[in-house]
mmCIF file of C-alpha atoms in Angstrom:
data_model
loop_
_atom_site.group_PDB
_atom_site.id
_atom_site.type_symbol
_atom_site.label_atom_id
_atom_site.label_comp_id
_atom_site.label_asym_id
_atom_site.label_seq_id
_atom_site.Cartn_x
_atom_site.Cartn_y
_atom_site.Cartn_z
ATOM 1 C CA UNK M 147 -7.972 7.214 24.412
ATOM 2 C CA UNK M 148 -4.519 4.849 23.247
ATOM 3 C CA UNK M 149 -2.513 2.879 24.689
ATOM 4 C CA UNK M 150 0.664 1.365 23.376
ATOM 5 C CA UNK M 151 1.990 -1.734 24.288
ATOM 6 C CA UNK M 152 5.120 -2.606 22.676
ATOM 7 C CA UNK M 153 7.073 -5.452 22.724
ATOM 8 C CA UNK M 154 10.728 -4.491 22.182
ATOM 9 C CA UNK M 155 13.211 -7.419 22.716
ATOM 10 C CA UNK M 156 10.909 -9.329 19.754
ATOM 11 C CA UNK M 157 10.804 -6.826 17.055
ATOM 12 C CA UNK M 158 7.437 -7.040 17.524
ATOM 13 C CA UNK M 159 4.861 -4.094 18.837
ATOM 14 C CA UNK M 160 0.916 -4.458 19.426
ATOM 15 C CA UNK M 161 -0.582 -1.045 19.148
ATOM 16 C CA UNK M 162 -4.260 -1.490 21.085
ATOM 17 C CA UNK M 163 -6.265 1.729 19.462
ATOM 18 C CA UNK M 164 -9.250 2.439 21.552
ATOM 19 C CA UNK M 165 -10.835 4.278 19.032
ATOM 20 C CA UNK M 166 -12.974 7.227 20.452
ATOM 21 C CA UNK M 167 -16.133 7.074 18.409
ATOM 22 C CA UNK M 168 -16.893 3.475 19.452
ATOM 23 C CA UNK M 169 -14.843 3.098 21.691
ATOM 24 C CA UNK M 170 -13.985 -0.500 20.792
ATOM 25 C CA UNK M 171 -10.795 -2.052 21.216
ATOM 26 C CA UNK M 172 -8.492 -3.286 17.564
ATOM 27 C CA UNK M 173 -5.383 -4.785 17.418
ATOM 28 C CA UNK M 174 -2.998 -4.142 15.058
ATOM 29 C CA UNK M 175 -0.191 -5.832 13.993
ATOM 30 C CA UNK M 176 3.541 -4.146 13.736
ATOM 31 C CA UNK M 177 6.907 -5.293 13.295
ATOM 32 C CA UNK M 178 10.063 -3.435 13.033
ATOM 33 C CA UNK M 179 12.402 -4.109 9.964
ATOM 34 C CA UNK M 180 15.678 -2.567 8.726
ATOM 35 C CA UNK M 181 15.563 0.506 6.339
ATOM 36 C CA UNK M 182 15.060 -1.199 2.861
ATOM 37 C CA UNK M 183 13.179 0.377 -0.384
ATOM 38 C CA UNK M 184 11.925 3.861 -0.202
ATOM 39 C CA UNK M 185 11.263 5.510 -3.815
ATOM 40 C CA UNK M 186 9.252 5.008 -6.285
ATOM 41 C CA UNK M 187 10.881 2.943 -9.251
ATOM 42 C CA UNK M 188 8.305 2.938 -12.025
ATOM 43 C CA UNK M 189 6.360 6.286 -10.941
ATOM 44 C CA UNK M 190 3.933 4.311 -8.399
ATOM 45 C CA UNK M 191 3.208 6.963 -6.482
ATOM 46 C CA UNK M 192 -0.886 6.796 -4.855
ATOM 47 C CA UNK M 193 -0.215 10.103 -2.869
ATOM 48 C CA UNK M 194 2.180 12.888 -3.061
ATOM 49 C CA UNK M 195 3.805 14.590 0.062
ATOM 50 C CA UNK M 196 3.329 18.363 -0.487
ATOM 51 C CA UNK M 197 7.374 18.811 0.360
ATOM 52 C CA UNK M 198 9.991 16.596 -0.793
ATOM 53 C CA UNK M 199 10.754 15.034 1.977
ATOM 54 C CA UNK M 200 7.598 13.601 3.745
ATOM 55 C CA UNK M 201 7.066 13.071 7.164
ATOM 56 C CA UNK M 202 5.433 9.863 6.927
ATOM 57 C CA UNK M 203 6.408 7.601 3.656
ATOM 58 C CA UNK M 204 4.202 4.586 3.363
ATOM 59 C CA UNK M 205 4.915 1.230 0.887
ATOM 60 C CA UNK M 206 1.506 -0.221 0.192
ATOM 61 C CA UNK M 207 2.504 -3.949 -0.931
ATOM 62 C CA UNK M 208 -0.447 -5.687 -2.404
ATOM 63 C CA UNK M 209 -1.933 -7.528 -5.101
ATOM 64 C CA UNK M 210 -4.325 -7.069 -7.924
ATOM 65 C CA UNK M 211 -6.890 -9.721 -8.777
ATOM 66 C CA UNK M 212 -8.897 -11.905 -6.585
ATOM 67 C CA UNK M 213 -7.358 -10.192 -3.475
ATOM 68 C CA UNK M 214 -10.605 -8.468 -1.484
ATOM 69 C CA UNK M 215 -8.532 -7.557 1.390
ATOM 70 C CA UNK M 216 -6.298 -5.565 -0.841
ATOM 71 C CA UNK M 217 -8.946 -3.746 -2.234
ATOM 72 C CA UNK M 218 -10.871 -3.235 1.201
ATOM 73 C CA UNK M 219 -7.305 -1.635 2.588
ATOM 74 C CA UNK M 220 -6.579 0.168 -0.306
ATOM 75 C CA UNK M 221 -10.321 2.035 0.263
ATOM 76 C CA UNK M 222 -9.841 2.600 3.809
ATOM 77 C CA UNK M 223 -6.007 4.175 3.062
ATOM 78 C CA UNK M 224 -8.374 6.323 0.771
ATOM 79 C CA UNK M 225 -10.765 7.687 2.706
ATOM 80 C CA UNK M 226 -7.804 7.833 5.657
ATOM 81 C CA UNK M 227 -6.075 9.986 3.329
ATOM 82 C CA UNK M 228 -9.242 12.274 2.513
ATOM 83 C CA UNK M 229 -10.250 12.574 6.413
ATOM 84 C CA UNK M 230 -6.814 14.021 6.762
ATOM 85 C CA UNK M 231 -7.750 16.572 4.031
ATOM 86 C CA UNK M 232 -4.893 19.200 4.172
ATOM 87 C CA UNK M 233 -3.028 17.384 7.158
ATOM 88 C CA UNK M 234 -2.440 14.902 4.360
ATOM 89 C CA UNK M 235 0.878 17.212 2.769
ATOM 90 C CA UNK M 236 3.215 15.389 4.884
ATOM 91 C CA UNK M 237 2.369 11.595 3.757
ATOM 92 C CA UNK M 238 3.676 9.902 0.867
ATOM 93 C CA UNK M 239 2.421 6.644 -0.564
ATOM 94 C CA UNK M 240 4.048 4.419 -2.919
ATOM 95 C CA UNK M 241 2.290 1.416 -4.333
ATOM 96 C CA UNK M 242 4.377 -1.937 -4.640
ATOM 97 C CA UNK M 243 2.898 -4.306 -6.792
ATOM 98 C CA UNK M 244 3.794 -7.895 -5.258
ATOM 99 C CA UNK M 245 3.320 -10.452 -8.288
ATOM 100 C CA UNK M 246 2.307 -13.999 -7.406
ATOM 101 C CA UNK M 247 3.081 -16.759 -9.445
ATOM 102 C CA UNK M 248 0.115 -17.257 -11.683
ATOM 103 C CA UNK M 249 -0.002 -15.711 -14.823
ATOM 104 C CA UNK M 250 -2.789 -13.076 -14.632
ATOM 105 C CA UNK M 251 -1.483 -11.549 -11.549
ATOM 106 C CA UNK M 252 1.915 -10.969 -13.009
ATOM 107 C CA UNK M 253 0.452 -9.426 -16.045
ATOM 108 C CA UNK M 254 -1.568 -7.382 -13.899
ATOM 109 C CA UNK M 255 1.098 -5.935 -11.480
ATOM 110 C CA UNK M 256 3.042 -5.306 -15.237
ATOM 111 C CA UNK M 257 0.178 -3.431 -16.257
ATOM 112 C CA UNK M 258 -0.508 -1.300 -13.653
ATOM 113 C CA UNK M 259 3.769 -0.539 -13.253
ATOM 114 C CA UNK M 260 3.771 0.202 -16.733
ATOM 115 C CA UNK M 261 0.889 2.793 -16.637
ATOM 116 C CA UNK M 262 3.270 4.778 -14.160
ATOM 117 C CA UNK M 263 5.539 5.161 -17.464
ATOM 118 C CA UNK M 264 2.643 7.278 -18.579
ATOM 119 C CA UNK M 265 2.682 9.138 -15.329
ATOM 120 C CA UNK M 266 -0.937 7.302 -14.918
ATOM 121 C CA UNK M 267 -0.579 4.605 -12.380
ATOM 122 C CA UNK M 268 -2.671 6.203 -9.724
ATOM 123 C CA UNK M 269 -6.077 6.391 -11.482
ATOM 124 C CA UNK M 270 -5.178 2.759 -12.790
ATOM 125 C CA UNK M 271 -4.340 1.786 -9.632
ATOM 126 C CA UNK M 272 -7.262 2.941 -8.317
ATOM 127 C CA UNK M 273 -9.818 1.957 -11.271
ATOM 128 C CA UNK M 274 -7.958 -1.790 -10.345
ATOM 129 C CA UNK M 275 -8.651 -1.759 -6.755
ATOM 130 C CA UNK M 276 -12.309 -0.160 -7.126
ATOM 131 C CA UNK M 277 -13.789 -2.460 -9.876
ATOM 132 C CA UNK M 278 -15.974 -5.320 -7.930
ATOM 133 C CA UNK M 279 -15.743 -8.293 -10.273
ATOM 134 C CA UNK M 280 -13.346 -9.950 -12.408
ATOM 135 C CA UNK M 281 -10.628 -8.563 -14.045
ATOM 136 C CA UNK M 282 -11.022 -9.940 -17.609
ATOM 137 C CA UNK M 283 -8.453 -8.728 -20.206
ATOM 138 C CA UNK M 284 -11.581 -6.415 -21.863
ATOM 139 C CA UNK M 285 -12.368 -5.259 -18.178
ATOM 140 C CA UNK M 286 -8.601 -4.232 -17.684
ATOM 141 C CA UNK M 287 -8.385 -2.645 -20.913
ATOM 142 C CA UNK M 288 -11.693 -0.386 -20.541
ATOM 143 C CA UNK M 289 -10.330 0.449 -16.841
ATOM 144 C CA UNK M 290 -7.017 1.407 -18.341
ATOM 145 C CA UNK M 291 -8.073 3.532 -21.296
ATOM 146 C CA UNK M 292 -10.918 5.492 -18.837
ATOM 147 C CA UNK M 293 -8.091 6.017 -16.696
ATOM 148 C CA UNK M 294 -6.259 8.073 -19.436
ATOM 149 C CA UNK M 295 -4.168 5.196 -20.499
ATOM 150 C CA UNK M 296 -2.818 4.853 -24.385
ATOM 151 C CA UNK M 297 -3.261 0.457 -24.153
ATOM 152 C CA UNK M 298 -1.219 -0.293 -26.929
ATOM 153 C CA UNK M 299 1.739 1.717 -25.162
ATOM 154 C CA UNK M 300 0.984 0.326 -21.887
ATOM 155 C CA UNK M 301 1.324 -3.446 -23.514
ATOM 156 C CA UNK M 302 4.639 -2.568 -25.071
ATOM 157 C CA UNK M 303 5.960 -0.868 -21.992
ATOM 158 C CA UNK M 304 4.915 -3.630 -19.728
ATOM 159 C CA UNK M 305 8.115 -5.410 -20.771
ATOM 160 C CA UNK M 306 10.199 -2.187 -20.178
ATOM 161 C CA UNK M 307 13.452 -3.086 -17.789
ATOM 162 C CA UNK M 308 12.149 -0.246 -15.438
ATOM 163 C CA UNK M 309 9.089 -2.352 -14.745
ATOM 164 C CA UNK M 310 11.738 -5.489 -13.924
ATOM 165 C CA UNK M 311 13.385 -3.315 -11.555
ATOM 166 C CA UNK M 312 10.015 -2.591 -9.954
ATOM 167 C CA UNK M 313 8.836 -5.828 -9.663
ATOM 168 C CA UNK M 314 12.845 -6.761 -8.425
ATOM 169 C CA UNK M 315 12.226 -4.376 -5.555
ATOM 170 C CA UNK M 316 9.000 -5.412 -4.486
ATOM 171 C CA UNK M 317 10.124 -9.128 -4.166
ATOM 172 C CA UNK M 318 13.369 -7.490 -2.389
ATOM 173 C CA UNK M 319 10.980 -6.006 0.226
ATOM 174 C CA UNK M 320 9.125 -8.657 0.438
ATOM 175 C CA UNK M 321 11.891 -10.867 1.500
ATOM 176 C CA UNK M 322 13.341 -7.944 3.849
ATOM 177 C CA UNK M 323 9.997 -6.905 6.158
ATOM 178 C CA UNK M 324 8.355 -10.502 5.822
ATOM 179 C CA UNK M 325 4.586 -9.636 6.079
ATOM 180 C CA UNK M 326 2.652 -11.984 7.506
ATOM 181 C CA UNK M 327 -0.170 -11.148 4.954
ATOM 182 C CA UNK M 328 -1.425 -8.892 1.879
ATOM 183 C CA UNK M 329 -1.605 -5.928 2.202
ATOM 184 C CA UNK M 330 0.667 -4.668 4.562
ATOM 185 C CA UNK M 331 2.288 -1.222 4.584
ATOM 186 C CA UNK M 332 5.473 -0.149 5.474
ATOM 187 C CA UNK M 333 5.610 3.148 7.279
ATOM 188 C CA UNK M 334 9.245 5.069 7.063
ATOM 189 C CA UNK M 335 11.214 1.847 5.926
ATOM 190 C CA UNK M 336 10.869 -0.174 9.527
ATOM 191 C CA UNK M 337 7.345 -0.110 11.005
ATOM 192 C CA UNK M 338 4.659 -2.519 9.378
ATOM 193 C CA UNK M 339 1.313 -2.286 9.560
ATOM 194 C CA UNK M 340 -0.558 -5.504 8.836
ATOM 195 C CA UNK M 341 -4.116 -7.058 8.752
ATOM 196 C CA UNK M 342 -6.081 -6.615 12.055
ATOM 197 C CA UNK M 343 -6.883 -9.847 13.790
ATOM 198 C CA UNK M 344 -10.252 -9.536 11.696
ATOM 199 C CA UNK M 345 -8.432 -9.042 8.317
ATOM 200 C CA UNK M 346 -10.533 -6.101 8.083
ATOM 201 C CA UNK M 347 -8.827 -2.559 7.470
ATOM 202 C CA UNK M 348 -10.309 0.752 8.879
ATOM 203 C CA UNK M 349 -9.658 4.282 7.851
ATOM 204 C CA UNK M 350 -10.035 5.417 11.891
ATOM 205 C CA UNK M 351 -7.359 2.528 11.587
ATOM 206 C CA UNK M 352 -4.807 4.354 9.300
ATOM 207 C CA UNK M 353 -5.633 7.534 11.068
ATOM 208 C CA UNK M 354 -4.407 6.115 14.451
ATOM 209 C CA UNK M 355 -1.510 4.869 12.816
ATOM 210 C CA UNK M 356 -0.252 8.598 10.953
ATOM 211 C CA UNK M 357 -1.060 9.824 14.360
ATOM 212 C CA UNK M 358 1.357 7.670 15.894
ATOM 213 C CA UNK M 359 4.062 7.916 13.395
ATOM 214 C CA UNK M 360 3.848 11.484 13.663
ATOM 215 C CA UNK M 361 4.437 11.540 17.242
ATOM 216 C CA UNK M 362 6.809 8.731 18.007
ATOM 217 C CA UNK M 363 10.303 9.770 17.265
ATOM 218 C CA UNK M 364 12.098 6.929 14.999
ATOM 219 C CA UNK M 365 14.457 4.348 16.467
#
């Protein structure tokens, strides 16, 4: 059973999921937002609506490096995605990379936005988020080249002005919607989802959420 408590005057919503295998209570975290960035710039695309226009179009904004929660989400969007099987057609999700300020992460979120020049960001997006320890220069270049990758392309096209206009919009949506934390996602340009009060992302989680998206028309 779910109830939905929202908080309209605020911008603000708290969706309570009772979630029907355990029948435990989460809280999740939304907040409304105008309509911002919507497209992929750089080919970041994690999952492809089967039509052109999806029904539900998430922005993952997260982080590589260091960042467990993004990793732990980005699993749990996954599996979400997987448990949906063929109910998944109508969702899109687009990656945005949010670069920090140290050095490593910026060259990171460059990385993986130039893969998507080789139309391979999702398996090095993925190979990223999956790998459990550090991401060393040789680590990131053995993830990158199992994922299909040419390197020496992907470190010339790292400095390509389409991956500056990718990294411009992810800072521009970052300064629109606000997050309170990485990750958060952005479902159909004005609802976020953020961390549970536990930090701790769960596919029955993301399920609720397409559910609810699906069913609540847009204000």
């Amino acid at each position: 059973m779910r109830r939905i408590l929202v908080w309209g005057l605020g911008g603000f919503a708290i969706l309570l999921v009772f979630l029907a295998t355990s029948m435990t209570m989460r809280t999740l975290s939304w907040k409304k937002t105008q309509s911002h960035i919507t497209q992929a710039v750089a080919g970041q695309v994690m999952h492809a609506a089967e039509q052109g226009d999806p029904v539900i179009r998430i922005v993952a904004l997260t982080r590589y490096g260091s960042c467990d929660p993004c990793m732990q989400a980005h699993q749990a969007l996954t599996q979400a995605l997987a448990d949906e099987a063929a109910g998944a057609g109508d969702i899109q999700v687009i990656v945005q990379p949010v670069p920090l300020s140290d050095p490593h992460n910026q060259r990171l979120a460059r990385l993986a936005l130039a893969a998507g020049l080789q139309d391979k960001f999702a398996p090095f997006h993925d190979a990223l988020m999956n790998y459990d320890g550090a991401l060393t220069d040789d680590v990131v270049k053995t993830l990158a080249m199992d994922a299909g990758v040419d390197f020496d392309r992907l470190n010339a096209d790292m400095n390509d002005p389409r991956v500056d206009d990718a990294l411009n919009a992810g800072r521009a949506l970052m300064d629109a919607v606000k997050p309170p934390a990485l990750p958060s996602f952005v479902f159909n340009d004005h609802l976020v989802f953020a961390p549970p009060k536990d930090g701790v992302f769960k596919s029955s989680d993301f399920l609720a959420f397409f559910n609810h998206v699906r069913t609540t028309p847009s204000r």
